[in-house]
PDB file of C-alpha atoms in Angstrom:
ATOM      1  CA  TYR A 739     -25.874  -5.093   8.118  1.00 70.00           C
ATOM      2  CA  ALA A 740     -21.889  -4.488  10.025  1.00 80.00           C
ATOM      3  CA  ASP A 741     -21.032  -1.480  12.467  1.00 91.00           C
ATOM      4  CA  CYS A 742     -17.813   0.896  12.308  1.00 93.00           C
ATOM      5  CA  LYS A 743     -15.512  -2.143  13.955  1.00 94.00           C
ATOM      6  CA  SER A 744     -16.797  -4.226  11.898  1.00 94.00           C
ATOM      7  CA  MET A 745     -16.521  -2.648   9.199  1.00 94.00           C
ATOM      8  CA  SER A 746     -13.142  -1.071   9.858  1.00 95.00           C
ATOM      9  CA  VAL A 747     -11.547  -4.691  10.601  1.00 95.00           C
ATOM     10  CA  PHE A 748     -13.277  -5.682   6.488  1.00 95.00           C
ATOM     11  CA  SER A 749     -11.302  -2.881   4.696  1.00 95.00           C
ATOM     12  CA  ALA A 750      -8.169  -2.631   6.480  1.00 95.00           C
ATOM     13  CA  SER A 751      -7.830  -6.486   5.337  1.00 95.00           C
ATOM     14  CA  ILE A 752      -8.261  -5.299   1.744  1.00 96.00           C
ATOM     15  CA  PHE A 753      -5.808  -2.960   2.647  1.00 95.00           C
ATOM     16  CA  ARG A 754      -3.318  -4.918   4.499  1.00 94.00           C
ATOM     17  CA  ASN A 755      -3.803  -7.702   1.721  1.00 94.00           C
ATOM     18  CA  LEU A 756      -3.439  -4.895  -1.156  1.00 94.00           C
ATOM     19  CA  ASN A 757      -0.161  -3.672   0.736  1.00 91.00           C
ATOM     20  CA  ILE A 758      -1.264   0.056   1.057  1.00 93.00           C
ATOM     21  CA  LYS A 759      -0.499   1.776   3.931  1.00 92.00           C
ATOM     22  CA  TYR A 760      -3.473   2.188   6.971  1.00 95.00           C
ATOM     23  CA  LYS A 761      -4.363   3.312  10.580  1.00 97.00           C
ATOM     24  CA  TYR A 762      -7.498   2.644  12.534  1.00 97.00           C
ATOM     25  CA  ARG A 763      -8.717   6.215  14.398  1.00 98.00           C
ATOM     26  CA  LEU A 764     -10.925   6.292  17.316  1.00 98.00           C
ATOM     27  CA  THR A 765     -12.477   9.242  17.729  1.00 98.00           C
ATOM     28  CA  GLY A 766     -15.012  10.179  20.742  1.00 97.00           C
ATOM     29  CA  TYR A 767     -17.910  13.582  20.312  1.00 97.00           C
ATOM     30  CA  ASN A 768     -18.115  14.675  23.969  1.00 96.00           C
ATOM     31  CA  PRO A 769     -16.713  17.155  24.861  1.00 95.00           C
ATOM     32  CA  THR A 770     -16.477  15.756  28.556  1.00 96.00           C
ATOM     33  CA  SER A 771     -14.670  12.778  27.880  1.00 95.00           C
ATOM     34  CA  ASN A 772     -12.500  11.381  26.030  1.00 94.00           C
ATOM     35  CA  GLU A 773     -13.823   8.117  25.468  1.00 95.00           C
ATOM     36  CA  PRO A 774     -14.297   6.712  22.214  1.00 96.00           C
ATOM     37  CA  THR A 775     -17.169   5.683  19.880  1.00 96.00           C
ATOM     38  CA  HIS A 776     -16.341   5.634  17.218  1.00 97.00           C
ATOM     39  CA  ILE A 777     -13.567   3.876  14.965  1.00 97.00           C
ATOM     40  CA  TYR A 778     -12.877   4.153  10.700  1.00 97.00           C
ATOM     41  CA  VAL A 779      -9.604   3.380   8.713  1.00 97.00           C
ATOM     42  CA  VAL A 780      -7.621   6.218   7.206  1.00 97.00           C
ATOM     43  CA  VAL A 781      -5.147   5.362   4.037  1.00 96.00           C
ATOM     44  CA  PHE A 782      -2.646   6.742   2.574  1.00 94.00           C
ATOM     45  CA  ASP A 783      -2.169   8.135  -0.493  1.00 92.00           C
ATOM     46  CA  GLU A 784       1.373   8.574  -2.623  1.00 91.00           C
ATOM     47  CA  LYS A 785       2.741  11.590  -1.416  1.00 94.00           C
ATOM     48  CA  GLY A 786       1.852  10.759   1.920  1.00 92.00           C
ATOM     49  CA  LYS A 787      -1.627  12.447   2.223  1.00 96.00           C
ATOM     50  CA  GLU A 788      -4.406  11.154   4.761  1.00 97.00           C
ATOM     51  CA  VAL A 789      -7.512   9.514   2.625  1.00 98.00           C
ATOM     52  CA  ILE A 790     -10.971   8.698   5.225  1.00 98.00           C
ATOM     53  CA  VAL A 791     -12.406   5.668   4.767  1.00 97.00           C
ATOM     54  CA  ASP A 792     -15.350   5.492   6.721  1.00 95.00           C
ATOM     55  CA  PRO A 793     -17.644   3.657   4.999  1.00 88.00           C
ATOM     56  CA  VAL A 794     -21.119   5.069   7.815  1.00 90.00           C
ATOM     57  CA  TYR A 795     -20.292   8.650   7.371  1.00 92.00           C
ATOM     58  CA  LYS A 796     -21.937   9.897   4.426  1.00 89.00           C
ATOM     59  CA  LYS A 797     -18.834  11.319   2.527  1.00 93.00           C
ATOM     60  CA  PHE A 798     -15.821   9.902   0.855  1.00 93.00           C
ATOM     61  CA  ASN A 799     -12.454  11.117   2.602  1.00 97.00           C
ATOM     62  CA  ALA A 800     -14.211  13.648   5.087  1.00 97.00           C
ATOM     63  CA  GLU A 801     -14.861  12.403   8.313  1.00 96.00           C
ATOM     64  CA  LYS A 802     -17.235  13.723  11.305  1.00 96.00           C
ATOM     65  CA  PRO A 803     -15.707  16.965  13.476  1.00 96.00           C
ATOM     66  CA  TYR A 804     -14.667  15.233  16.930  1.00 97.00           C
ATOM     67  CA  THR A 805     -13.801  16.321  20.332  1.00 97.00           C
ATOM     68  CA  TYR A 806     -11.512  12.988  21.059  1.00 97.00           C
ATOM     69  CA  LYS A 807      -9.146  11.399  18.887  1.00 97.00           C
ATOM     70  CA  LYS A 808      -6.094   8.447  18.984  1.00 97.00           C
ATOM     71  CA  ASP A 809      -4.684   7.017  15.461  1.00 97.00           C
ATOM     72  CA  ILE A 810      -3.512   3.064  16.028  1.00 96.00           C
ATOM     73  CA  MET A 811      -1.096   3.209  13.562  1.00 91.00           C
ATOM     74  CA  THR A 812      -0.384  -0.453  12.143  1.00 83.00           C
ATOM     75  CA  GLN A 813       2.396  -2.173  10.177  1.00 75.00           C
ATOM     76  CA  ILE A 814       2.321  -3.886   6.787  1.00 64.00           C
ATOM     77  CA  ARG A 815       5.114  -6.919   6.803  1.00 58.00           C
TER      78      ARG A 815
END
């Protein structure tokens, strides 16, 4: 069992070791707040298109509609 933070760190660790470019996406669902309440990973395919990797959402490459979003890019060395 893990929450969205733990699953995001786990997923990102795999992508980093495979040299796959990724970013963290923080989202919120309260229209009156800019407070993030969820986090997941977004990777990029070979054409640079985003692929959503949210292990707690019901569909692959899909995301729950949010009212707040902040992306945190990472660098692979």
